[in-house]
């Protein structure tokens, strides 16, 4: 009773086999047992057919023969019927339609002979589906066999029900089967069949299978003496438990005790159910699966027994094998993997989780490919448990190695999945780099998914956005064909929303476009980004406006229509950004291949853009072609796409250390009040499919058109302190602080503990030089000595150019007055003077503090002195959208604490303000009242002045 | 649940197809071809599991297979089955066939389609596992053979 070693199937077997084949060819009658000579002859004929045509001819001849036999007057004996049905089955297996014989098969069911009955049932189970005419006849035969008390006949009938499993059968037998299943005098083999038959009916028609009175007796089948009965019943119980966990929960303790008896028994106790020295491996696996339908047992004794089982299984894995046969280790490991799944499912026993992780770690390097595959897969789920995430991460090198060296693509795919699951901030750069390099050689079948995963990780863990931009551009370079629209839309959304990365993005796409052959997706991204932000790199003569334009236009003719349309829009944006390119671009728009293009969309764009550029004044152009406003935030469309591809639940990105990200990524939702248009990002970034000029929404075009024909007067310089911009930066660090017709001032700032650095970007929006450009920063309040260094800026700012200035800031003590920035310059002879509040506020020096609900309220109580608390009740100035509020609170710099406030509507934050001299702990609670459109804001800080100041600042944010 | 059990030879000729969910005959043939295509291009000694083809339900289903000389034994299963458990099951199936046919080979499967179906029916029913104990399976098959023989003699 040992093996069929594969060897017996190979080599020497092959010789024997071919001999036998010869024998069959010449002596078809020599088949074992029943000796159906006609069948053997027919099969041999088919096998000897030299061509497909000959085979079909032979089959048609046989079908005609059988048909005439069935139709003939002479009654066929059972032997002939069996022979013909066997022939039909053979023909069916070869892929030919069988449209007769069903009636004959049904007639066989009512035969008293086992042989005939059996072949009838076989024909029906292979060939009959829910043909209602026949089903009634079949049901009659089944009914007779079920009541025959002949176990063999009963089993045949039960098999037939389970195989066909139609609604009519459920209606006829759903009430009968449970009775057979639990009756005391039913034979074991019939019980087994009844259990699976019932399961099948439950799956097709759950409404017809009423378990009520049978529940307890069915659960107790887990205790049945016959292991075969338990084996069949456990599938039924598992399915029922999944659907009705409460009614079946008594199965947990029974399953644990059954498992415990198997695991602790010596292998010989279970006689025939021992498989290669492993006691009842199949049943053990199924018991462990059943337990995965439930949470850990509440009863201490049951739980203890189960933990003991799991430990025993883990221990056995370390024992020397009892056999060298692969079947032995296979069976042993089947149980081990199910045990590990259960441990992961419970996710409550740190000790077992770590042991499981270590065991899987061993398997990662096992010589059996199957085990490496399963270990990679199980580790994926382990990676999302907080107890084992770190332990999984220690295997990163092995997993990367698997990605590089596994011969089998399914294993490499699992390795890629695991890298994705174990990714967090600490290893994101390494993992993304490895995935990118794998993409260069990855199988085509998995490239698209890999691209989506890289794009998601790059976005999720981007600490600096230049890395993000690099990654996505690399992605387009390596696997451009697999980069879906969602991916390149997303990089543009992020670049638009993040001022700090725009210059870098422009520089990088410019460089990428230098490649002689670059992917069309790169041209799309390049066209869009240079059209918006080409000005940020225009100061460098190597990427002067004309160079940028020529580079883009050199790709134009190789691109598809939608890309060309996008490029045309980029060109009109160039005319606005760089007046000096106007003549060249107008020339391009004017040429026949554009203005008379056979594609209506391209032609319309060329005509409209040409006209717009010739009649609109600079100011009007600047308004119409204004920089795209930030995109409203939403779930990454890429993540949505991956979910769609893999099904929900398959794409859990680890959520362990990225509480802040939602807000950071999106650069805050609030923008200047003057930009009203927010195009839908996923629909159409550039308005490719709509003819409206970029940046202008239909509602605003009316007033804009009037402006096209009026000359806008020169801007009146403002000297009064302008603090509109200031308040917009309380919850964000980057963006445009100020803008008029002449000058744009952008800021980008970063803070760490009590230190900060702010970059100021002064952009000359005109084509005329600014002279005597000076800036001074003064600190009216306590911040006086905090601005450490400001290098003076160059006194000349060329038309269209941008200059940069860096401020280093140190927070010595808490403060409430913001520093002032004064700018003076000459524009065409007139002196311009401008004062702005720099957005340096006390909250910039927050360190977020995570804490539990208990800790929070304990500290809240400790800060109970009246002056430590500041409170304001105010009317909502903006929409009360949850995501926007969260983004703002995260932008504030505190940690946004979930599950702390008993009212889930409320927001609770905690953080510590770092000054040089001290740390100030702060707790915040924001209670929105949607009905009244009001908020109540409460702050409690260890320092009174900080409570006051934060309350003032924040009350104007919501 | 087991969705389908397929046996085909190295050239893709089906030797057994058993579907536990209803498909049109045409689709069944396409599934067999697709599965053969997926499995046969794999090297020896790679892992025995792969994601199912599009027709059978894609990545929600898994193909678990073993290759014995001229024949591939492929089980298509959903996520509720243990991969290694199914490998054991394939082995039990093959060992049982070997016992029943005394050194089974491809020709036995061709000439005795009905017997192969009957043996399989003792192990798997409606896509769920009925019995894993080889002796139990063989006892059932033997008793059926005896009945057949007695009927042939008497009938």
PDB file of N, CA, C and O in Angstrom, chain A residues 192-253:
ATOM      1  N   UNK A 192     -22.128   9.930   5.009  1.00  0.00           N
ATOM      2  CA  UNK A 192     -21.140  10.796   4.345  1.00  0.00           C
ATOM      3  C   UNK A 192     -21.767  11.468   3.130  1.00  0.00           C
ATOM      4  O   UNK A 192     -21.664  12.675   2.940  1.00  0.00           O
ATOM      5  N   UNK A 193     -22.405  10.638   2.286  1.00  0.00           N
ATOM      6  CA  UNK A 193     -22.999  11.189   1.066  1.00  0.00           C
ATOM      7  C   UNK A 193     -24.120  12.164   1.401  1.00  0.00           C
ATOM      8  O   UNK A 193     -24.248  13.211   0.766  1.00  0.00           O
ATOM      9  N   UNK A 194     -24.903  11.838   2.423  1.00  0.00           N
ATOM     10  CA  UNK A 194     -26.018  12.711   2.780  1.00  0.00           C
ATOM     11  C   UNK A 194     -25.514  14.076   3.238  1.00  0.00           C
ATOM     12  O   UNK A 194     -26.104  15.110   2.911  1.00  0.00           O
ATOM     13  N   UNK A 195     -24.411  14.072   3.985  1.00  0.00           N
ATOM     14  CA  UNK A 195     -23.875  15.344   4.480  1.00  0.00           C
ATOM     15  C   UNK A 195     -23.504  16.251   3.308  1.00  0.00           C
ATOM     16  O   UNK A 195     -23.863  17.434   3.264  1.00  0.00           O
ATOM     17  N   UNK A 196     -22.785  15.715   2.327  1.00  0.00           N
ATOM     18  CA  UNK A 196     -22.339  16.551   1.213  1.00  0.00           C
ATOM     19  C   UNK A 196     -23.488  16.887   0.274  1.00  0.00           C
ATOM     20  O   UNK A 196     -23.500  17.955  -0.341  1.00  0.00           O
ATOM     21  N   UNK A 197     -24.450  15.983   0.185  1.00  0.00           N
ATOM     22  CA  UNK A 197     -25.621  16.259  -0.631  1.00  0.00           C
ATOM     23  C   UNK A 197     -26.386  17.451  -0.046  1.00  0.00           C
ATOM     24  O   UNK A 197     -26.782  18.368  -0.759  1.00  0.00           O
ATOM     25  N   UNK A 198     -26.536  17.435   1.277  1.00  0.00           N
ATOM     26  CA  UNK A 198     -27.237  18.529   1.946  1.00  0.00           C
ATOM     27  C   UNK A 198     -26.488  19.845   1.744  1.00  0.00           C
ATOM     28  O   UNK A 198     -27.086  20.902   1.512  1.00  0.00           O
ATOM     29  N   UNK A 199     -25.169  19.763   1.825  1.00  0.00           N
ATOM     30  CA  UNK A 199     -24.357  20.965   1.626  1.00  0.00           C
ATOM     31  C   UNK A 199     -24.614  21.559   0.240  1.00  0.00           C
ATOM     32  O   UNK A 199     -24.795  22.763   0.082  1.00  0.00           O
ATOM     33  N   UNK A 200     -24.663  20.671  -0.749  1.00  0.00           N
ATOM     34  CA  UNK A 200     -24.883  21.158  -2.112  1.00  0.00           C
ATOM     35  C   UNK A 200     -26.256  21.839  -2.229  1.00  0.00           C
ATOM     36  O   UNK A 200     -26.377  22.918  -2.805  1.00  0.00           O
ATOM     37  N   UNK A 201     -27.262  21.222  -1.631  1.00  0.00           N
ATOM     38  CA  UNK A 201     -28.599  21.820  -1.694  1.00  0.00           C
ATOM     39  C   UNK A 201     -28.634  23.145  -0.942  1.00  0.00           C
ATOM     40  O   UNK A 201     -29.280  24.104  -1.357  1.00  0.00           O
ATOM     41  N   UNK A 202     -27.916  23.198   0.167  1.00  0.00           N
ATOM     42  CA  UNK A 202     -27.876  24.444   0.939  1.00  0.00           C
ATOM     43  C   UNK A 202     -27.247  25.560   0.112  1.00  0.00           C
ATOM     44  O   UNK A 202     -27.661  26.711   0.162  1.00  0.00           O
ATOM     45  N   UNK A 203     -26.228  25.200  -0.679  1.00  0.00           N
ATOM     46  CA  UNK A 203     -25.581  26.214  -1.498  1.00  0.00           C
ATOM     47  C   UNK A 203     -26.496  26.697  -2.623  1.00  0.00           C
ATOM     48  O   UNK A 203     -26.491  27.881  -2.944  1.00  0.00           O
ATOM     49  N   UNK A 204     -27.237  25.783  -3.236  1.00  0.00           N
ATOM     50  CA  UNK A 204     -28.106  26.224  -4.338  1.00  0.00           C
ATOM     51  C   UNK A 204     -29.370  26.897  -3.821  1.00  0.00           C
ATOM     52  O   UNK A 204     -29.808  27.875  -4.396  1.00  0.00           O
ATOM     53  N   UNK A 205     -29.937  26.362  -2.751  1.00  0.00           N
ATOM     54  CA  UNK A 205     -31.219  26.906  -2.275  1.00  0.00           C
ATOM     55  C   UNK A 205     -31.221  26.996  -0.760  1.00  0.00           C
ATOM     56  O   UNK A 205     -31.900  26.205  -0.097  1.00  0.00           O
ATOM     57  N   UNK A 206     -30.510  27.950  -0.206  1.00  0.00           N
ATOM     58  CA  UNK A 206     -30.430  28.009   1.264  1.00  0.00           C
ATOM     59  C   UNK A 206     -31.813  28.184   1.907  1.00  0.00           C
ATOM     60  O   UNK A 206     -32.016  27.742   3.031  1.00  0.00           O
ATOM     61  N   UNK A 207     -32.725  28.783   1.177  1.00  0.00           N
ATOM     62  CA  UNK A 207     -34.037  29.018   1.778  1.00  0.00           C
ATOM     63  C   UNK A 207     -34.822  27.719   1.982  1.00  0.00           C
ATOM     64  O   UNK A 207     -35.732  27.657   2.807  1.00  0.00           O
ATOM     65  N   UNK A 208     -34.475  26.698   1.233  1.00  0.00           N
ATOM     66  CA  UNK A 208     -35.232  25.445   1.340  1.00  0.00           C
ATOM     67  C   UNK A 208     -34.653  24.503   2.392  1.00  0.00           C
ATOM     68  O   UNK A 208     -35.311  23.553   2.799  1.00  0.00           O
ATOM     69  N   UNK A 209     -33.416  24.749   2.787  1.00  0.00           N
ATOM     70  CA  UNK A 209     -32.787  23.850   3.766  1.00  0.00           C
ATOM     71  C   UNK A 209     -32.945  24.457   5.148  1.00  0.00           C
ATOM     72  O   UNK A 209     -32.291  25.438   5.485  1.00  0.00           O
ATOM     73  N   UNK A 210     -33.852  23.918   5.908  1.00  0.00           N
ATOM     74  CA  UNK A 210     -34.117  24.479   7.232  1.00  0.00           C
ATOM     75  C   UNK A 210     -33.457  23.586   8.267  1.00  0.00           C
ATOM     76  O   UNK A 210     -33.855  22.442   8.458  1.00  0.00           O
ATOM     77  N   UNK A 211     -32.443  24.130   8.933  1.00  0.00           N
ATOM     78  CA  UNK A 211     -31.669  23.278   9.824  1.00  0.00           C
ATOM     79  C   UNK A 211     -32.272  23.196  11.210  1.00  0.00           C
ATOM     80  O   UNK A 211     -32.080  22.208  11.904  1.00  0.00           O
ATOM     81  N   UNK A 212     -32.932  24.274  11.621  1.00  0.00           N
ATOM     82  CA  UNK A 212     -33.482  24.387  12.979  1.00  0.00           C
ATOM     83  C   UNK A 212     -33.341  23.171  13.873  1.00  0.00           C
ATOM     84  O   UNK A 212     -32.404  23.067  14.670  1.00  0.00           O
ATOM     85  N   UNK A 213     -34.241  22.201  13.724  1.00  0.00           N
ATOM     86  CA  UNK A 213     -34.286  21.072  14.660  1.00  0.00           C
ATOM     87  C   UNK A 213     -33.083  20.136  14.529  1.00  0.00           C
ATOM     88  O   UNK A 213     -32.783  19.377  15.422  1.00  0.00           O
ATOM     89  N   UNK A 214     -32.377  20.221  13.381  1.00  0.00           N
ATOM     90  CA  UNK A 214     -31.279  19.283  13.180  1.00  0.00           C
ATOM     91  C   UNK A 214     -29.940  19.827  13.666  1.00  0.00           C
ATOM     92  O   UNK A 214     -28.986  19.081  13.818  1.00  0.00           O
ATOM     93  N   UNK A 215     -29.896  21.166  13.900  1.00  0.00           N
ATOM     94  CA  UNK A 215     -28.614  21.816  14.139  1.00  0.00           C
ATOM     95  C   UNK A 215     -27.702  21.051  15.098  1.00  0.00           C
ATOM     96  O   UNK A 215     -26.576  20.702  14.765  1.00  0.00           O
ATOM     97  N   UNK A 216     -28.232  20.784  16.284  1.00  0.00           N
ATOM     98  CA  UNK A 216     -27.387  20.194  17.318  1.00  0.00           C
ATOM     99  C   UNK A 216     -26.880  18.805  16.895  1.00  0.00           C
ATOM    100  O   UNK A 216     -25.713  18.462  17.109  1.00  0.00           O
ATOM    101  N   UNK A 217     -27.760  18.028  16.267  1.00  0.00           N
ATOM    102  CA  UNK A 217     -27.329  16.676  15.879  1.00  0.00           C
ATOM    103  C   UNK A 217     -26.290  16.725  14.764  1.00  0.00           C
ATOM    104  O   UNK A 217     -25.385  15.895  14.715  1.00  0.00           O
ATOM    105  N   UNK A 218     -26.434  17.719  13.882  1.00  0.00           N
ATOM    106  CA  UNK A 218     -25.435  17.861  12.824  1.00  0.00           C
ATOM    107  C   UNK A 218     -24.080  18.264  13.424  1.00  0.00           C
ATOM    108  O   UNK A 218     -23.042  17.697  13.089  1.00  0.00           O
ATOM    109  N   UNK A 219     -24.112  19.214  14.358  1.00  0.00           N
ATOM    110  CA  UNK A 219     -22.853  19.622  14.986  1.00  0.00           C
ATOM    111  C   UNK A 219     -22.183  18.431  15.662  1.00  0.00           C
ATOM    112  O   UNK A 219     -20.970  18.262  15.603  1.00  0.00           O
ATOM    113  N   UNK A 220     -23.013  17.581  16.276  1.00  0.00           N
ATOM    114  CA  UNK A 220     -22.421  16.452  16.995  1.00  0.00           C
ATOM    115  C   UNK A 220     -21.836  15.371  16.091  1.00  0.00           C
ATOM    116  O   UNK A 220     -21.186  14.449  16.574  1.00  0.00           O
ATOM    117  N   UNK A 221     -22.053  15.510  14.775  1.00  0.00           N
ATOM    118  CA  UNK A 221     -21.362  14.597  13.858  1.00  0.00           C
ATOM    119  C   UNK A 221     -19.845  14.752  13.977  1.00  0.00           C
ATOM    120  O   UNK A 221     -19.089  13.865  13.605  1.00  0.00           O
ATOM    121  N   UNK A 222     -19.400  15.901  14.516  1.00  0.00           N
ATOM    122  CA  UNK A 222     -17.958  16.087  14.734  1.00  0.00           C
ATOM    123  C   UNK A 222     -17.414  15.041  15.698  1.00  0.00           C
ATOM    124  O   UNK A 222     -16.214  14.791  15.747  1.00  0.00           O
ATOM    125  N   UNK A 223     -18.293  14.477  16.491  1.00  0.00           N
ATOM    126  CA  UNK A 223     -17.878  13.451  17.457  1.00  0.00           C
ATOM    127  C   UNK A 223     -18.033  12.036  16.924  1.00  0.00           C
ATOM    128  O   UNK A 223     -17.772  11.080  17.638  1.00  0.00           O
ATOM    129  N   UNK A 224     -18.508  11.909  15.695  1.00  0.00           N
ATOM    130  CA  UNK A 224     -18.797  10.579  15.161  1.00  0.00           C
ATOM    131  C   UNK A 224     -17.564   9.687  15.215  1.00  0.00           C
ATOM    132  O   UNK A 224     -16.438  10.138  15.051  1.00  0.00           O
ATOM    133  N   UNK A 225     -17.818   8.409  15.463  1.00  0.00           N
ATOM    134  CA  UNK A 225     -16.689   7.483  15.578  1.00  0.00           C
ATOM    135  C   UNK A 225     -15.979   7.289  14.251  1.00  0.00           C
ATOM    136  O   UNK A 225     -14.781   7.080  14.201  1.00  0.00           O
ATOM    137  N   UNK A 226     -16.762   7.358  13.164  1.00  0.00           N
ATOM    138  CA  UNK A 226     -16.183   7.094  11.848  1.00  0.00           C
ATOM    139  C   UNK A 226     -15.566   8.367  11.286  1.00  0.00           C
ATOM    140  O   UNK A 226     -16.250   9.374  11.090  1.00  0.00           O
ATOM    141  N   UNK A 227     -14.271   8.332  11.065  1.00  0.00           N
ATOM    142  CA  UNK A 227     -13.577   9.545  10.621  1.00  0.00           C
ATOM    143  C   UNK A 227     -14.087  10.020   9.259  1.00  0.00           C
ATOM    144  O   UNK A 227     -14.054  11.201   8.962  1.00  0.00           O
ATOM    145  N   UNK A 228     -14.540   9.068   8.426  1.00  0.00           N
ATOM    146  CA  UNK A 228     -15.065   9.461   7.117  1.00  0.00           C
ATOM    147  C   UNK A 228     -16.310  10.324   7.268  1.00  0.00           C
ATOM    148  O   UNK A 228     -16.491  11.297   6.533  1.00  0.00           O
ATOM    149  N   UNK A 229     -17.148   9.962   8.235  1.00  0.00           N
ATOM    150  CA  UNK A 229     -18.350  10.760   8.481  1.00  0.00           C
ATOM    151  C   UNK A 229     -17.949  12.167   8.934  1.00  0.00           C
ATOM    152  O   UNK A 229     -18.496  13.170   8.474  1.00  0.00           O
ATOM    153  N   UNK A 230     -16.963  12.255   9.830  1.00  0.00           N
ATOM    154  CA  UNK A 230     -16.506  13.569  10.299  1.00  0.00           C
ATOM    155  C   UNK A 230     -15.953  14.363   9.112  1.00  0.00           C
ATOM    156  O   UNK A 230     -16.237  15.552   8.961  1.00  0.00           O
ATOM    157  N   UNK A 231     -15.171  13.679   8.264  1.00  0.00           N
ATOM    158  CA  UNK A 231     -14.568  14.354   7.107  1.00  0.00           C
ATOM    159  C   UNK A 231     -15.627  14.990   6.219  1.00  0.00           C
ATOM    160  O   UNK A 231     -15.497  16.132   5.791  1.00  0.00           O
ATOM    161  N   UNK A 232     -16.699  14.234   5.939  1.00  0.00           N
ATOM    162  CA  UNK A 232     -17.746  14.786   5.078  1.00  0.00           C
ATOM    163  C   UNK A 232     -18.544  15.849   5.821  1.00  0.00           C
ATOM    164  O   UNK A 232     -18.844  16.911   5.279  1.00  0.00           O
ATOM    165  N   UNK A 233     -18.852  15.576   7.099  1.00  0.00           N
ATOM    166  CA  UNK A 233     -19.725  16.483   7.844  1.00  0.00           C
ATOM    167  C   UNK A 233     -19.060  17.840   8.080  1.00  0.00           C
ATOM    168  O   UNK A 233     -19.743  18.863   8.129  1.00  0.00           O
ATOM    169  N   UNK A 234     -17.728  17.833   8.206  1.00  0.00           N
ATOM    170  CA  UNK A 234     -17.099  19.111   8.575  1.00  0.00           C
ATOM    171  C   UNK A 234     -17.249  20.142   7.467  1.00  0.00           C
ATOM    172  O   UNK A 234     -17.365  21.348   7.735  1.00  0.00           O
ATOM    173  N   UNK A 235     -17.297  19.698   6.206  1.00  0.00           N
ATOM    174  CA  UNK A 235     -17.513  20.669   5.127  1.00  0.00           C
ATOM    175  C   UNK A 235     -18.889  21.300   5.264  1.00  0.00           C
ATOM    176  O   UNK A 235     -19.059  22.502   5.094  1.00  0.00           O
ATOM    177  N   UNK A 236     -19.872  20.462   5.605  1.00  0.00           N
ATOM    178  CA  UNK A 236     -21.235  20.965   5.801  1.00  0.00           C
ATOM    179  C   UNK A 236     -21.286  21.946   6.969  1.00  0.00           C
ATOM    180  O   UNK A 236     -21.829  23.041   6.867  1.00  0.00           O
ATOM    181  N   UNK A 237     -20.659  21.539   8.084  1.00  0.00           N
ATOM    182  CA  UNK A 237     -20.726  22.373   9.289  1.00  0.00           C
ATOM    183  C   UNK A 237     -20.005  23.705   9.061  1.00  0.00           C
ATOM    184  O   UNK A 237     -20.458  24.759   9.497  1.00  0.00           O
ATOM    185  N   UNK A 238     -18.880  23.643   8.342  1.00  0.00           N
ATOM    186  CA  UNK A 238     -18.138  24.882   8.084  1.00  0.00           C
ATOM    187  C   UNK A 238     -19.002  25.857   7.296  1.00  0.00           C
ATOM    188  O   UNK A 238     -19.092  27.039   7.626  1.00  0.00           O
ATOM    189  N   UNK A 239     -19.642  25.348   6.267  1.00  0.00           N
ATOM    190  CA  UNK A 239     -20.472  26.230   5.440  1.00  0.00           C
ATOM    191  C   UNK A 239     -21.625  26.805   6.265  1.00  0.00           C
ATOM    192  O   UNK A 239     -21.899  28.003   6.215  1.00  0.00           O
ATOM    193  N   UNK A 240     -22.285  25.969   7.044  1.00  0.00           N
ATOM    194  CA  UNK A 240     -23.414  26.443   7.845  1.00  0.00           C
ATOM    195  C   UNK A 240     -22.950  27.446   8.909  1.00  0.00           C
ATOM    196  O   UNK A 240     -23.649  28.405   9.209  1.00  0.00           O
ATOM    197  N   UNK A 241     -21.768  27.215   9.470  1.00  0.00           N
ATOM    198  CA  UNK A 241     -21.254  28.126  10.498  1.00  0.00           C
ATOM    199  C   UNK A 241     -20.957  29.496   9.922  1.00  0.00           C
ATOM    200  O   UNK A 241     -21.148  30.516  10.578  1.00  0.00           O
ATOM    201  N   UNK A 242     -20.450  29.495   8.676  1.00  0.00           N
ATOM    202  CA  UNK A 242     -20.155  30.788   8.065  1.00  0.00           C
ATOM    203  C   UNK A 242     -21.428  31.604   7.907  1.00  0.00           C
ATOM    204  O   UNK A 242     -21.423  32.822   8.084  1.00  0.00           O
ATOM    205  N   UNK A 243     -22.526  30.911   7.612  1.00  0.00           N
ATOM    206  CA  UNK A 243     -23.773  31.643   7.373  1.00  0.00           C
ATOM    207  C   UNK A 243     -24.534  31.914   8.679  1.00  0.00           C
ATOM    208  O   UNK A 243     -25.201  32.928   8.793  1.00  0.00           O
ATOM    209  N   UNK A 244     -24.443  31.000   9.629  1.00  0.00           N
ATOM    210  CA  UNK A 244     -25.193  31.175  10.886  1.00  0.00           C
ATOM    211  C   UNK A 244     -24.268  30.934  12.087  1.00  0.00           C
ATOM    212  O   UNK A 244     -24.426  29.957  12.802  1.00  0.00           O
ATOM    213  N   UNK A 245     -23.295  31.817  12.269  1.00  0.00           N
ATOM    214  CA  UNK A 245     -22.266  31.516  13.285  1.00  0.00           C
ATOM    215  C   UNK A 245     -22.848  31.289  14.674  1.00  0.00           C
ATOM    216  O   UNK A 245     -22.379  30.408  15.389  1.00  0.00           O
ATOM    217  N   UNK A 246     -23.876  32.039  15.046  1.00  0.00           N
ATOM    218  CA  UNK A 246     -24.376  31.906  16.416  1.00  0.00           C
ATOM    219  C   UNK A 246     -25.003  30.540  16.664  1.00  0.00           C
ATOM    220  O   UNK A 246     -24.749  29.903  17.687  1.00  0.00           O
ATOM    221  N   UNK A 247     -25.817  30.082  15.688  1.00  0.00           N
ATOM    222  CA  UNK A 247     -26.499  28.812  15.907  1.00  0.00           C
ATOM    223  C   UNK A 247     -25.538  27.629  15.967  1.00  0.00           C
ATOM    224  O   UNK A 247     -25.824  26.611  16.570  1.00  0.00           O
ATOM    225  N   UNK A 248     -24.385  27.793  15.314  1.00  0.00           N
ATOM    226  CA  UNK A 248     -23.468  26.655  15.241  1.00  0.00           C
ATOM    227  C   UNK A 248     -22.244  26.798  16.147  1.00  0.00           C
ATOM    228  O   UNK A 248     -21.317  26.040  16.036  1.00  0.00           O
ATOM    229  N   UNK A 249     -22.291  27.798  17.047  1.00  0.00           N
ATOM    230  CA  UNK A 249     -21.046  28.073  17.758  1.00  0.00           C
ATOM    231  C   UNK A 249     -20.614  26.965  18.705  1.00  0.00           C
ATOM    232  O   UNK A 249     -19.465  26.915  19.114  1.00  0.00           O
ATOM    233  N   UNK A 250     -21.531  26.061  19.034  1.00  0.00           N
ATOM    234  CA  UNK A 250     -21.096  24.937  19.875  1.00  0.00           C
ATOM    235  C   UNK A 250     -20.078  24.053  19.155  1.00  0.00           C
ATOM    236  O   UNK A 250     -19.411  23.232  19.773  1.00  0.00           O
ATOM    237  N   UNK A 251     -19.959  24.229  17.829  1.00  0.00           N
ATOM    238  CA  UNK A 251     -19.007  23.387  17.104  1.00  0.00           C
ATOM    239  C   UNK A 251     -17.565  23.712  17.503  1.00  0.00           C
ATOM    240  O   UNK A 251     -16.675  22.888  17.318  1.00  0.00           O
ATOM    241  N   UNK A 252     -17.327  24.931  18.075  1.00  0.00           N
ATOM    242  CA  UNK A 252     -15.947  25.300  18.386  1.00  0.00           C
ATOM    243  C   UNK A 252     -15.331  24.332  19.385  1.00  0.00           C
ATOM    244  O   UNK A 252     -14.259  23.780  19.150  1.00  0.00           O
ATOM    245  N   UNK A 253     -16.048  24.097  20.502  1.00  0.00           N
ATOM    246  CA  UNK A 253     -15.431  23.239  21.522  1.00  0.00           C
ATOM    247  C   UNK A 253     -15.303  21.803  21.012  1.00  0.00           C
ATOM    248  O   UNK A 253     -14.317  21.117  21.304  1.00  0.00           O
TER     249      UNK A 253
END
